[in-house]
Each structure stands twice: as structure tokens, then as C-alpha cells.
Coordinates of C-alpha atoms in Angstrom, one line a residue:
X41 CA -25.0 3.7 19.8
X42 CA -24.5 6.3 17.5
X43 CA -27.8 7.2 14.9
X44 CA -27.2 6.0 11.3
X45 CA -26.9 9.7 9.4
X46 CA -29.7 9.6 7.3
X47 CA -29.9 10.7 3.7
X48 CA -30.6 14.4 4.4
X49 CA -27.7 14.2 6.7
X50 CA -24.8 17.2 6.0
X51 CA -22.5 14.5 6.4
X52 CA -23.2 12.5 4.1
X53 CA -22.6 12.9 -0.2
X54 CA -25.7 12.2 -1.9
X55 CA -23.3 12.8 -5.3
X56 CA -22.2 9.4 -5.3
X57 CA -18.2 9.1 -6.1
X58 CA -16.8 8.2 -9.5
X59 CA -13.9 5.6 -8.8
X60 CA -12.9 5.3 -12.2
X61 CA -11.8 8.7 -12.6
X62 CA -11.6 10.4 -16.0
X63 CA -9.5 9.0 -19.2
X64 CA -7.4 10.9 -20.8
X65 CA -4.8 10.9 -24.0
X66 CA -1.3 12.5 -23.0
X67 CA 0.2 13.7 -26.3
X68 CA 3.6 13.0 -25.6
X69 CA 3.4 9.9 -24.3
X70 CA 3.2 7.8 -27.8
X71 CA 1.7 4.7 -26.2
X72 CA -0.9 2.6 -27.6
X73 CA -3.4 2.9 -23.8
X74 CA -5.0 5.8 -22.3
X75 CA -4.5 7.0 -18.9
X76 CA -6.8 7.1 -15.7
X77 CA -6.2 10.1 -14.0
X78 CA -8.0 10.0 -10.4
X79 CA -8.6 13.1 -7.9
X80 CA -8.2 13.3 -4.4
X81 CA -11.6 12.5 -3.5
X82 CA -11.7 9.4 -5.8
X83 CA -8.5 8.2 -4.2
X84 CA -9.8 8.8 -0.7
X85 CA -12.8 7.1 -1.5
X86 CA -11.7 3.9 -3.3
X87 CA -8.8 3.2 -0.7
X88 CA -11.4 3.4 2.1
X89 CA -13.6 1.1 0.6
X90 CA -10.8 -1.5 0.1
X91 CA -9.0 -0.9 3.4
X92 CA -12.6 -1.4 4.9
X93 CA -13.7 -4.4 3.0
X94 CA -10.1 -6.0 3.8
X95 CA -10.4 -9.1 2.3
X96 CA -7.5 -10.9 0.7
X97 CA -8.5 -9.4 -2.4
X98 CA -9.3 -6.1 -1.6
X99 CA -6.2 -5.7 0.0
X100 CA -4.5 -6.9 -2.9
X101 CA -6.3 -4.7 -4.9
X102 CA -5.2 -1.6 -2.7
X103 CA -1.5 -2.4 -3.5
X104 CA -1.6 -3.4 -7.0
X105 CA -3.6 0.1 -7.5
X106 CA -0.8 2.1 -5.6
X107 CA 1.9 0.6 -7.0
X108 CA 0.4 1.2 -10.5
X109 CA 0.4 5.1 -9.3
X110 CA 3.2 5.0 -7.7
X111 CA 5.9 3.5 -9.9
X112 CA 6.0 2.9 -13.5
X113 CA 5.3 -0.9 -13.9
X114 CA 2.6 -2.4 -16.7
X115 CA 0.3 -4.9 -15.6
X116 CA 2.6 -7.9 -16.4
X117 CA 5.2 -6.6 -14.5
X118 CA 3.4 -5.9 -11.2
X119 CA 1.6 -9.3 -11.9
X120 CA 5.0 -11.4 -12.8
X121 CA 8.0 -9.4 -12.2
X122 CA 7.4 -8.4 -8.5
X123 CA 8.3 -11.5 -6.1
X124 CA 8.7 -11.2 -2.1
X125 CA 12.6 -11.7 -3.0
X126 CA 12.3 -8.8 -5.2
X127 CA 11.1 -6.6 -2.2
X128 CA 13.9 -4.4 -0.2
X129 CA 14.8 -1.4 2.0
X130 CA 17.3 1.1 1.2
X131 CA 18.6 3.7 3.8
X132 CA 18.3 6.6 1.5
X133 CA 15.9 8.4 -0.9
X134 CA 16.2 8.4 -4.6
X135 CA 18.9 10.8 -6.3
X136 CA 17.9 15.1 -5.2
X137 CA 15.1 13.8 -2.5
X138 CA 16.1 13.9 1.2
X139 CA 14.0 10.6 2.3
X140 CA 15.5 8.8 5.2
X141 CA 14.3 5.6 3.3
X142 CA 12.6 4.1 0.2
X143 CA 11.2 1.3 -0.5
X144 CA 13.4 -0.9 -3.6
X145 CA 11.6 -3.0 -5.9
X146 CA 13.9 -5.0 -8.4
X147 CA 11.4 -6.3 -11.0
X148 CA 11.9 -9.3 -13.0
X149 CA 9.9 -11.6 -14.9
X150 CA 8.9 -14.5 -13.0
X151 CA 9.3 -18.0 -15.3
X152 CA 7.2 -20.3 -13.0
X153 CA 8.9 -23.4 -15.1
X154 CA 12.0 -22.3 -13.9
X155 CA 13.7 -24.4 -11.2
X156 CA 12.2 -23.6 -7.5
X157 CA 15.9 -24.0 -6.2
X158 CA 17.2 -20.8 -8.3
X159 CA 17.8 -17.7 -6.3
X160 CA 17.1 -14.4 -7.5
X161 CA 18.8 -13.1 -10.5
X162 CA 20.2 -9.4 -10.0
X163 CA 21.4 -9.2 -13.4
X164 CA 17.6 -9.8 -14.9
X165 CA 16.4 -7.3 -12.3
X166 CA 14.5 -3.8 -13.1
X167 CA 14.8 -1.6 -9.6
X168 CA 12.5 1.3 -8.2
X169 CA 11.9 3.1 -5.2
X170 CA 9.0 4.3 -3.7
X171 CA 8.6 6.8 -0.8
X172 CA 6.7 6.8 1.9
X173 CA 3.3 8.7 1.0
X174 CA 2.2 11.9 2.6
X175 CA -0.7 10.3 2.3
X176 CA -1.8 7.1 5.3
X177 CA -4.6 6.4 2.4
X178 CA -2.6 6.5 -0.6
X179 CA 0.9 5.4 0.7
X180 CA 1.9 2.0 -1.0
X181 CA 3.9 1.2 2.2
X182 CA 0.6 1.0 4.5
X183 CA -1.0 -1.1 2.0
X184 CA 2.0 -3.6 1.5
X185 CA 2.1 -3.4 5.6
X186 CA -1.8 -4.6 6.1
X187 CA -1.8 -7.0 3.2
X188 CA 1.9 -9.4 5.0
X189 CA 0.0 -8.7 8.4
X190 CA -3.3 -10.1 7.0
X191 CA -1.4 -12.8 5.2
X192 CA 1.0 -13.9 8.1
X193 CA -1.2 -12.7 11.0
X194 CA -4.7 -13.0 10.1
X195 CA -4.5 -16.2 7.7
X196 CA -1.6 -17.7 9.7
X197 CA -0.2 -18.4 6.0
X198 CA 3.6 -19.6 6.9
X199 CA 5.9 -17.1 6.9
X200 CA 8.9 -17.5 4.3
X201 CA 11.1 -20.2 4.8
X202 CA 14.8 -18.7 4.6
X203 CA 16.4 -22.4 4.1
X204 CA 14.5 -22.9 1.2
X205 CA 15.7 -20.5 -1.5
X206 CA 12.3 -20.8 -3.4
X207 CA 10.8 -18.2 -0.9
X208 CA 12.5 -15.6 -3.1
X209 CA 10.2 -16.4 -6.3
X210 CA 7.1 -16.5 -4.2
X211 CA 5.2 -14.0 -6.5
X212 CA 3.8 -10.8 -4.7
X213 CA 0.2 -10.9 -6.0
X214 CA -1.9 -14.5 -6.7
X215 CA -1.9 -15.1 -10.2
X216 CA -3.2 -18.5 -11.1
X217 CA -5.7 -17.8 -10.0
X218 CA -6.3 -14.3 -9.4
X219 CA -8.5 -13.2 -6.2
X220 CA -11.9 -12.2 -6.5
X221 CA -14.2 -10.5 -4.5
X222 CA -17.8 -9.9 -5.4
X223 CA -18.4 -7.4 -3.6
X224 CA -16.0 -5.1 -5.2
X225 CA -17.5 -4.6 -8.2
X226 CA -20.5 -2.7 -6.6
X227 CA -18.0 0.1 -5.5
X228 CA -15.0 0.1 -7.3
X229 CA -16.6 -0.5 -10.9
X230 CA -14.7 -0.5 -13.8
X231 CA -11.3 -0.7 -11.8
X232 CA -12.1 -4.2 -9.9
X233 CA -12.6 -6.0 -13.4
X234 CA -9.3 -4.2 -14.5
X235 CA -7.2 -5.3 -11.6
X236 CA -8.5 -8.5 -11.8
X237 CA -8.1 -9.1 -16.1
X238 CA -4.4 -7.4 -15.1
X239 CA -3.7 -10.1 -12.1
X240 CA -5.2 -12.5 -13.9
X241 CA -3.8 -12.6 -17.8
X242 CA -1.5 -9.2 -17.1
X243 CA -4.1 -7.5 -19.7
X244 CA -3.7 -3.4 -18.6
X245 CA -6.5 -1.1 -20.3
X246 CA -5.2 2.0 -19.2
X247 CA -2.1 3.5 -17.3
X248 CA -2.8 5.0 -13.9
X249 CA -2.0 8.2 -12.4
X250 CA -3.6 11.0 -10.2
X251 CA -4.1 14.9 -10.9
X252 CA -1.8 15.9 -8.7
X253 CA 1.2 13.7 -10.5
X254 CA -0.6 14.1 -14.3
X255 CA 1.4 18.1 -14.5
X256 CA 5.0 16.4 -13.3
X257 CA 4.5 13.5 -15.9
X258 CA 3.8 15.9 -18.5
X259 CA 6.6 18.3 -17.7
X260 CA 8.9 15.2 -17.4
X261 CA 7.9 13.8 -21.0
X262 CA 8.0 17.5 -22.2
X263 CA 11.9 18.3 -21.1
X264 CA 12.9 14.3 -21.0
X265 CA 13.7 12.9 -24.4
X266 CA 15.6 10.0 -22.6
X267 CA 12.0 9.3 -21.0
X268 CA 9.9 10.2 -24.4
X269 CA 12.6 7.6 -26.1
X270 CA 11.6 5.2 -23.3
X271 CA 7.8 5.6 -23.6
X272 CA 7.6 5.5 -27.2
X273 CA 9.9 2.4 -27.9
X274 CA 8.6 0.1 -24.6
X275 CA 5.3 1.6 -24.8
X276 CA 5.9 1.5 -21.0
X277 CA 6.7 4.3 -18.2
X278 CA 9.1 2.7 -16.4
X279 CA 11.7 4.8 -14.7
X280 CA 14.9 3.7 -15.1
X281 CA 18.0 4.4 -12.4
X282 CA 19.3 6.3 -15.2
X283 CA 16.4 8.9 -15.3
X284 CA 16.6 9.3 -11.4
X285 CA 20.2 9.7 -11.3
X286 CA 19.9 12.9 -14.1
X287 CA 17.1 13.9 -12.3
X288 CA 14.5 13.7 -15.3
X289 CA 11.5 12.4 -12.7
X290 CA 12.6 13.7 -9.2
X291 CA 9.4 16.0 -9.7
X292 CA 7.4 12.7 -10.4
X293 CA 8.8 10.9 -7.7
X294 CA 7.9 13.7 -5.5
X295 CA 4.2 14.0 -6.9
X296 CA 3.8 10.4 -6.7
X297 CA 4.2 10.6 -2.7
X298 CA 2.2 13.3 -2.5
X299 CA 3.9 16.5 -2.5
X300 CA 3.5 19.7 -4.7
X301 CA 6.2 19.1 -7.4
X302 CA 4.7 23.0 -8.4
X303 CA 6.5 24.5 -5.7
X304 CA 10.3 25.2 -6.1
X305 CA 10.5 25.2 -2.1
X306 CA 8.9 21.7 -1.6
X307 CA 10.6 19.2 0.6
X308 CA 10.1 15.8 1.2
X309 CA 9.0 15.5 4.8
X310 CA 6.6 12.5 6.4
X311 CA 6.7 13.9 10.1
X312 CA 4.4 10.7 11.3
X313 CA 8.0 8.7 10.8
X314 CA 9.2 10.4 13.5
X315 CA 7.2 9.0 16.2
X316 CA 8.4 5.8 17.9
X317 CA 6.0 2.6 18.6
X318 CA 6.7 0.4 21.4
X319 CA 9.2 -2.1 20.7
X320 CA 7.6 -5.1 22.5
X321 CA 4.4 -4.2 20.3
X322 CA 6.5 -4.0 17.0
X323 CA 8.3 -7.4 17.6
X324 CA 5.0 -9.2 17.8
X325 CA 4.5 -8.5 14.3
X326 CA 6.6 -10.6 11.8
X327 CA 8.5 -12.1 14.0
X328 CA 10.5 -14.2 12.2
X329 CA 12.7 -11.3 11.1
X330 CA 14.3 -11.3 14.1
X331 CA 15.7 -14.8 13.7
X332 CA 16.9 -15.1 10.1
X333 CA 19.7 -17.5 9.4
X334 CA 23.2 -16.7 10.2
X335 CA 25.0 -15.7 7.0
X336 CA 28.3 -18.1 7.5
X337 CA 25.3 -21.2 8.3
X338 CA 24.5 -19.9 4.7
X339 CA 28.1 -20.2 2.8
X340 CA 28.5 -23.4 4.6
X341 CA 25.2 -25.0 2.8
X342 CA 26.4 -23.4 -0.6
X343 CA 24.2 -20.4 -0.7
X344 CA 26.0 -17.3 -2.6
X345 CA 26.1 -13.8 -1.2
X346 CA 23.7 -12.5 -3.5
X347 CA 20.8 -14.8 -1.7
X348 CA 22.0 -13.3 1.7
X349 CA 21.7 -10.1 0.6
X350 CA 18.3 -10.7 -1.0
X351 CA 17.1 -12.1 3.0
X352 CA 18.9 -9.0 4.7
X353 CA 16.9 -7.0 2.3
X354 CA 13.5 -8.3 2.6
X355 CA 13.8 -8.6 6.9
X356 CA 14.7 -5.1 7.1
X357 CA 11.8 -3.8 5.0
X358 CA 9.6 -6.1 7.3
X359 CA 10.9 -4.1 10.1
X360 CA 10.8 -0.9 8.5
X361 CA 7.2 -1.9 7.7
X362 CA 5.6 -2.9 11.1
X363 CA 7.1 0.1 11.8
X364 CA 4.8 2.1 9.6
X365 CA 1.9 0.0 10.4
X366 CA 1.8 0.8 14.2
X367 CA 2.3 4.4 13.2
X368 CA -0.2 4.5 10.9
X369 CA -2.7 2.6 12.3
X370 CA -2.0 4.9 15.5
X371 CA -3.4 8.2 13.4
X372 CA -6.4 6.3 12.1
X373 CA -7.5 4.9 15.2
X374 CA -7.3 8.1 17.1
X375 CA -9.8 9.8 14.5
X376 CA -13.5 8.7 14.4
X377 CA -14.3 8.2 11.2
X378 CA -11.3 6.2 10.2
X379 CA -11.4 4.4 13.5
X380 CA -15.5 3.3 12.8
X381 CA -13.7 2.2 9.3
X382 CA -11.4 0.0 10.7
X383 CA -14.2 -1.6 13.4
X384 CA -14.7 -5.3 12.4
X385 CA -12.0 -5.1 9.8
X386 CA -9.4 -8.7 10.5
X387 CA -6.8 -6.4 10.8
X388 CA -7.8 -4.5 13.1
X389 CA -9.8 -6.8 15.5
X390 CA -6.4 -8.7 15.7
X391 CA -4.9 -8.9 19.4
X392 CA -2.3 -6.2 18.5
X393 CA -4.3 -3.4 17.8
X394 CA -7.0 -4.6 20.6
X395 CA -3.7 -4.5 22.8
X396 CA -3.9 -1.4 25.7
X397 CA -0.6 -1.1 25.0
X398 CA -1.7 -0.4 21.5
X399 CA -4.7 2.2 22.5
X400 CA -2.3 4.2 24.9
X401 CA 0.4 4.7 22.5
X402 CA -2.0 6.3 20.0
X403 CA -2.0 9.6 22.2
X404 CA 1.9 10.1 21.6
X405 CA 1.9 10.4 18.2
X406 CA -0.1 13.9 18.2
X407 CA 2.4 16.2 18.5
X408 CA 4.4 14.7 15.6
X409 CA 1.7 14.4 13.1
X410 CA -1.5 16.9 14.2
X411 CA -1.2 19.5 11.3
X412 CA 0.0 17.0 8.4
X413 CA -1.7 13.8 9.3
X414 CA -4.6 14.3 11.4
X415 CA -5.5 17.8 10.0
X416 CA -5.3 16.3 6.3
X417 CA -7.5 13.2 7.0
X418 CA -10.1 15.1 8.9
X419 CA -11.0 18.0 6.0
X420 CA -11.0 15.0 3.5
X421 CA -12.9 12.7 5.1
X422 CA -15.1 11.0 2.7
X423 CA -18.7 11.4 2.6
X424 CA -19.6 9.0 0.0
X425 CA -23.5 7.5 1.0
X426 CA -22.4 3.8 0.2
X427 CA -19.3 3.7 2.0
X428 CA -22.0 2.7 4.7
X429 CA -22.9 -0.2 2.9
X430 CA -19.3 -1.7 3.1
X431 CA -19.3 -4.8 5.4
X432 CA -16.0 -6.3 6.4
X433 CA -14.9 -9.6 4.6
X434 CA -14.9 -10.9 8.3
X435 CA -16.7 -8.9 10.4
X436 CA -16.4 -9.6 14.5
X437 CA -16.1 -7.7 17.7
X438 CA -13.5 -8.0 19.9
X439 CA -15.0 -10.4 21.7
X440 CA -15.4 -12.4 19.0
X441 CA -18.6 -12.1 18.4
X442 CA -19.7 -12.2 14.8
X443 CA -21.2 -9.0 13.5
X444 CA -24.1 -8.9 10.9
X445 CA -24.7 -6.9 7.6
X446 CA -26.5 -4.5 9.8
X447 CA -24.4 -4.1 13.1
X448 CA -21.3 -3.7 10.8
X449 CA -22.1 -0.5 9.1
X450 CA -19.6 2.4 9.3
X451 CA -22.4 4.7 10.4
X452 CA -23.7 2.1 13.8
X453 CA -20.2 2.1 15.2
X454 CA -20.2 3.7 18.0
X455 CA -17.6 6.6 18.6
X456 CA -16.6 6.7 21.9
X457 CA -12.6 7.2 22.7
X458 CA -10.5 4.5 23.5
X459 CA -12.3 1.9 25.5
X460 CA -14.7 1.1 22.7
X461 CA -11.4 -0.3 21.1
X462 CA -10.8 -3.2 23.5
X463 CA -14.2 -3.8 25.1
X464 CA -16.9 -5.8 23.6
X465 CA -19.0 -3.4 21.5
X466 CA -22.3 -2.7 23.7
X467 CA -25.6 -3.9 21.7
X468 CA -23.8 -6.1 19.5

């Protein structure tokens, strides 16, 4: 078993990371909050500490805080607005970026007096795309992936009921109540008690954004006055399909997922997409995607083309999604540190990623990803002391056995290749 790195250790920060990163004013955004602005190293930082603590709330936490970077939504509308019917694929980038796919969010406000039977509403809808991050850490498309495996895999919660036209106003996020998670606060500080005033009441103390997006916002609201209109009469930074299409925030968009919006050259390109995961592996998660009902058994029972489309939507970003999962789950587990944060995490210790199958397909995806994935997660690997201290919300082995406060410790897992991930963990 590998030595817990002791204080004087070179690989380990004894400058503790801020999580809360710095506030700023941004002149030309008239709004009535400040702004968070986080670095890459308090990014890194806070989403290992969620993804590592993987409880329901911390993984809610991890996409409410990426979403809040990544797209323009207040607190009320991430907290309301964004249903699992709202929730969608789309075989293209936004307007000037070559993505292959984004994800489509069409926001609404969710009236839970309404009547359950309703269907979505695409005229009272607000839509959005995100890309796929550069980032594995920071990519809102992981984090939406491990929180529907947690909640349909780990929890066994019941998948969504496609007869039942309720399942589209299922809200993303829990609301009444909110989730909490006590031992959040110890490492995420002042953002924990944000997200959860923001889940809970849609109360949102400052806007969000990181230093690498803060010079594309500014440029955006400096050259934009459709966006400065937008900003100062909404007091909200939502971008609008309008926006995209004249190409006011393509720079944004492209900061948002990671890349240098600085650089005239820049081109969207996630090469890790690129590798393929074994099908029999990616049909074991979400499986119910793969038997949705027929669209004439739909029109027969009275349901209009608009709910159909809303179910197509939502399968195939399940299917993009597990997708992503595998491949990204592939990268971590393939490098030490990430794969000693996964260990004991529900997620991880689940059958799939246990799997051979699973372990032996890790070694393909290499030669797609080594110099932007691999290389990227390596040189900023976090060395943040209490990141040690992080215990998984249910903490086992893979053979079951429960680990302790102690044995679950980032720094006592051992690090040997592959057959440490599907053998019992010696001395445990």
C-alpha cells in the first residue's frame, strides 16, 4: 500500500486552495450582482472534491456549478426552468463553431401547480447549447453523465416513464427540498451555501464565470449592444439564439468549453470523442433508451408530435451521454491520481466500470487523447493537502467491503495498473 505523502511531501500544496475565487464588478455589465471569477486551479480543485465525495448532492452541486459557467442561466432558472424534458441533443454545434454535437437546453419556468398531464411547452421555452468541454473536469456533459448514472444506476431511482407525460416536468435539480451535504461546507466554503440558498429559494449572490472566459465576456459586452441591452434590462446573461446566430458570443461559447477565444486560429476540437467504447458496455447503461415507445403507439393514445419529439430528444442525449461517460471515465481511470480519486466513489465501484471489459478498453483510447487529455490532467493535477481528507459519500471496495474514514483516503489507495480495479483492494 502506497505511503500517505506527508506534509513536507513535494506533492502535496501546503497553500491550501481558495474555492470561492475572486469577486469582481464588470463595468459593462449593468447588473445589480457581482461576479465569481475562478482560475484553473480553483476549478480543478473544487470539481475533484465533488466528483470524489459523489454524493447526490455533490453531484448535483458539480452540474449546477458548470452549468452556471457554462451558459447564461440565473439561479431561478437552472433551479425551475431546466426539467429532464427540457434536456436534448442536437447534431451540430452552435452558429461559426464546428462541434459535431451540443448539448440543447430549452429553459422554462416550471409551475409545479400546473397539471402533471401537460407536455412540454415549446413556445414558453428559452434554448442553449453547450459543448462538450476540453476539459473531463470542467465539462458539464461528464457531470450531467455521473449524476443520471448515480440516479438510475446507483440509487436504482426509476427511470422516466415515457407513457406518462409528466416525466417531462420532472425538474433537473431537487428543489423542495434542496440536497445537503455536510461535508461540503468544509471544502467548498462559501459556494456550497450558495448553491444550496440558489436550489433551495433560487436566491443567486453572484454570477459565475472563470478567467479564461472573464476577457470573451467582456469583449462581447464591449462590441455587443444587443447583449449590453440584454444584460442591463433582464439583469440576466442569457444568450439568446439571436446573439449566437450574429455571432455576438461565439468567442464565449468557445471560452466557455475551454478553448483560447484569444487566438484567431482556434478550433473547436475534443479529440477524446473520437474514440469508440464497446457497445455491449454502453447499452448496459440507460437502458431504457433503447426501448422507447413507438411514435404511431403515441398518436394513437392522443399524444401530439411535440411530446415525441421531446422523448426522441432526451433518448439520444442519453446515448450521446453514456457515450461520454465511458470515454471519460476511460482517461481518468488510466491515470493514478484521478483513478485513486475515483476508488470507493458509487460510481465507480459500480459493476460497469469494475467490468474487464471496462479495464481493457481504457488502453485504446491513448492514441486519441495522450497530448490533449492525458497530458492536460497530468501537469494540473491538484495538490491541495485536504483533498486527502475527502471520504466518499459511500465508500466500498469492489468486493463490497465497506471502507473506513481512514482506508478511503486518496493518498492509501494503492496505485497499481489495472488489476487493482477489479480485485478486492489488499489490506482493506
Amino acid at each position: 500500500m502506497t505511503k500517505p505523502p506527508t506534509q513536507s511531501s513535494s506533492n502535496v500544496d501546503t497553500q491550501t486552495t481558495n474555492p470561492c475565487g475572486k469577486k469582481i464588478v464588470i463595468v459593462n455589465a449593468k447588473m445589480n450582482i457581482k461576479w465569481r471569477v475562478f482560475s484553473r486551479k480553483s476549478e480543478t480543485y473544487t470539481n475533484c472534491v465533488l466528483m470524489r465525495r459523489s454524493s447526490y448532492c455533490s453531484l448535483e452541486m458539480r452540474v449546477w456549478r458548470l452549468l452556471s459557467l457554462g451558459t447564461w442561466f440565473d439561479a431561478n432558472t437552472l433551479r425551475s426552468g431546466i426539467t429532464l424534458g427540457s434536456l436534448g441533443i442536437q447534431s451540430r454545434g452552435p452558429p461559426s463553431i464546428p462541434a459535431s454535437h451540443s448539448l440543447v437546453i430549452r429553459a422554462r419556468k416550471f409551475d409545479s401547480a400546473a397539471s402533471k398531464s401537460k407536455g412540454t411547452d415549446l413556445n414558453s421555452q428559452s434554448k442553449t447549447v453547450l459543448l462538450r468541454h476540453k476539459d473531463i473536469l470542467q465539462c458539464p456533459w461528464n457531470a450531467l453523465a455521473m449524476l443520471l448514472f448515480y440516479k438510475w444506476h446507483v440509487l436504482k431511482e426509476p427511470p422516466p416513464n415515457f407513457e406518462d407525460p409528466a416525466w417531462a416536468n420532472q425538474p433537473l435539480f431537487h428543489i423542495d427540498p434542496a440536497l445537503h451535504d455536510g461535508e461540503l461546507e468544509q471544502f467548498c466554503g462559501d459556494i456550497y451555501s450558495e448553491f444550496v440558498e440558489g436550489a433551495s429559494h433560487g436566491v443567486q449572490r453572484f454570477k459565475y464565470t472563470t478567467e479564461s472566459a472573464l476577457n470573451a465576456i467582456t469583449d462581447a459586452l464591449t462590441t455587443s449592444k444587443l447583449l449590453r441591452h440584454a444584460v442591463s434590462t433582464a439583469q440576466n446573461m442569457y444568450v439568446t439564439q439571436r446573439s449566437l446566430q450574429n455571432g455576438h458570443c461565439a468567442d464565449v461559447q468557445l471560452a466557455n468549453a475551454g478553448f483560447r477565444s484569444d487566438i484567431r486560429a482556434t478550433t473547436y476540437n475534443v479529440p477524446r470523442q473520437k474514440h469508440s467504447v464497446p457497445q455491449h458496455i454502453e447499452e448496459q447503461i440507460f437502458p431504457f433508451v433503447d426501448t422507447m415507445p413507438r411514435r404511431d403507439d403515441m398518436v394513437d393514445q392522443g399524444r401530439s408530435p411535440e411530446q415525441w419529439d421531446t422523448i426522441v430528444r432526451f433518448c439520444n442525449l442519453l446515448k450521446m451521454l453514456r457515450t461520454v461517460l465511458l470515454q471519460d471515465m476511460a482517461i481518468l481511470c488510466d491515470i493514478p491520481f484521478y483513478r485513486r480519486m475515483l476508488h470507493g466513489t458509487a460510481v465507480f465501484s459500480s459493476d460497469i466500470f469494475q467490468s474487464i471489459q471496462f479495464v481493457q478498453s481504457t488502453d485504446a483510447i491513448r492514441k486519441h487523447s495522450w497530448n490533449s487529455d492525458f497530458l492536460p490532467l497530468v501537469e494540473n493535477t491538484p495538490s491541495d493537502s485536504r483533498l486527502a481528507r475527502v471520504v466518499p459519500c459511500a465508500a466500498f471496495t469492489s468486493s463490497g467491503k465497506k471502507l473506513t474514514e481512514a482506508d478511503a483516503t486518496i493518498s492509501q489507495v494503492p496505485i497499481a495498473v489495472t488489476p487493482a480495479l477489479i480485485e478486492p483492494v489488499g489490506g482493506l
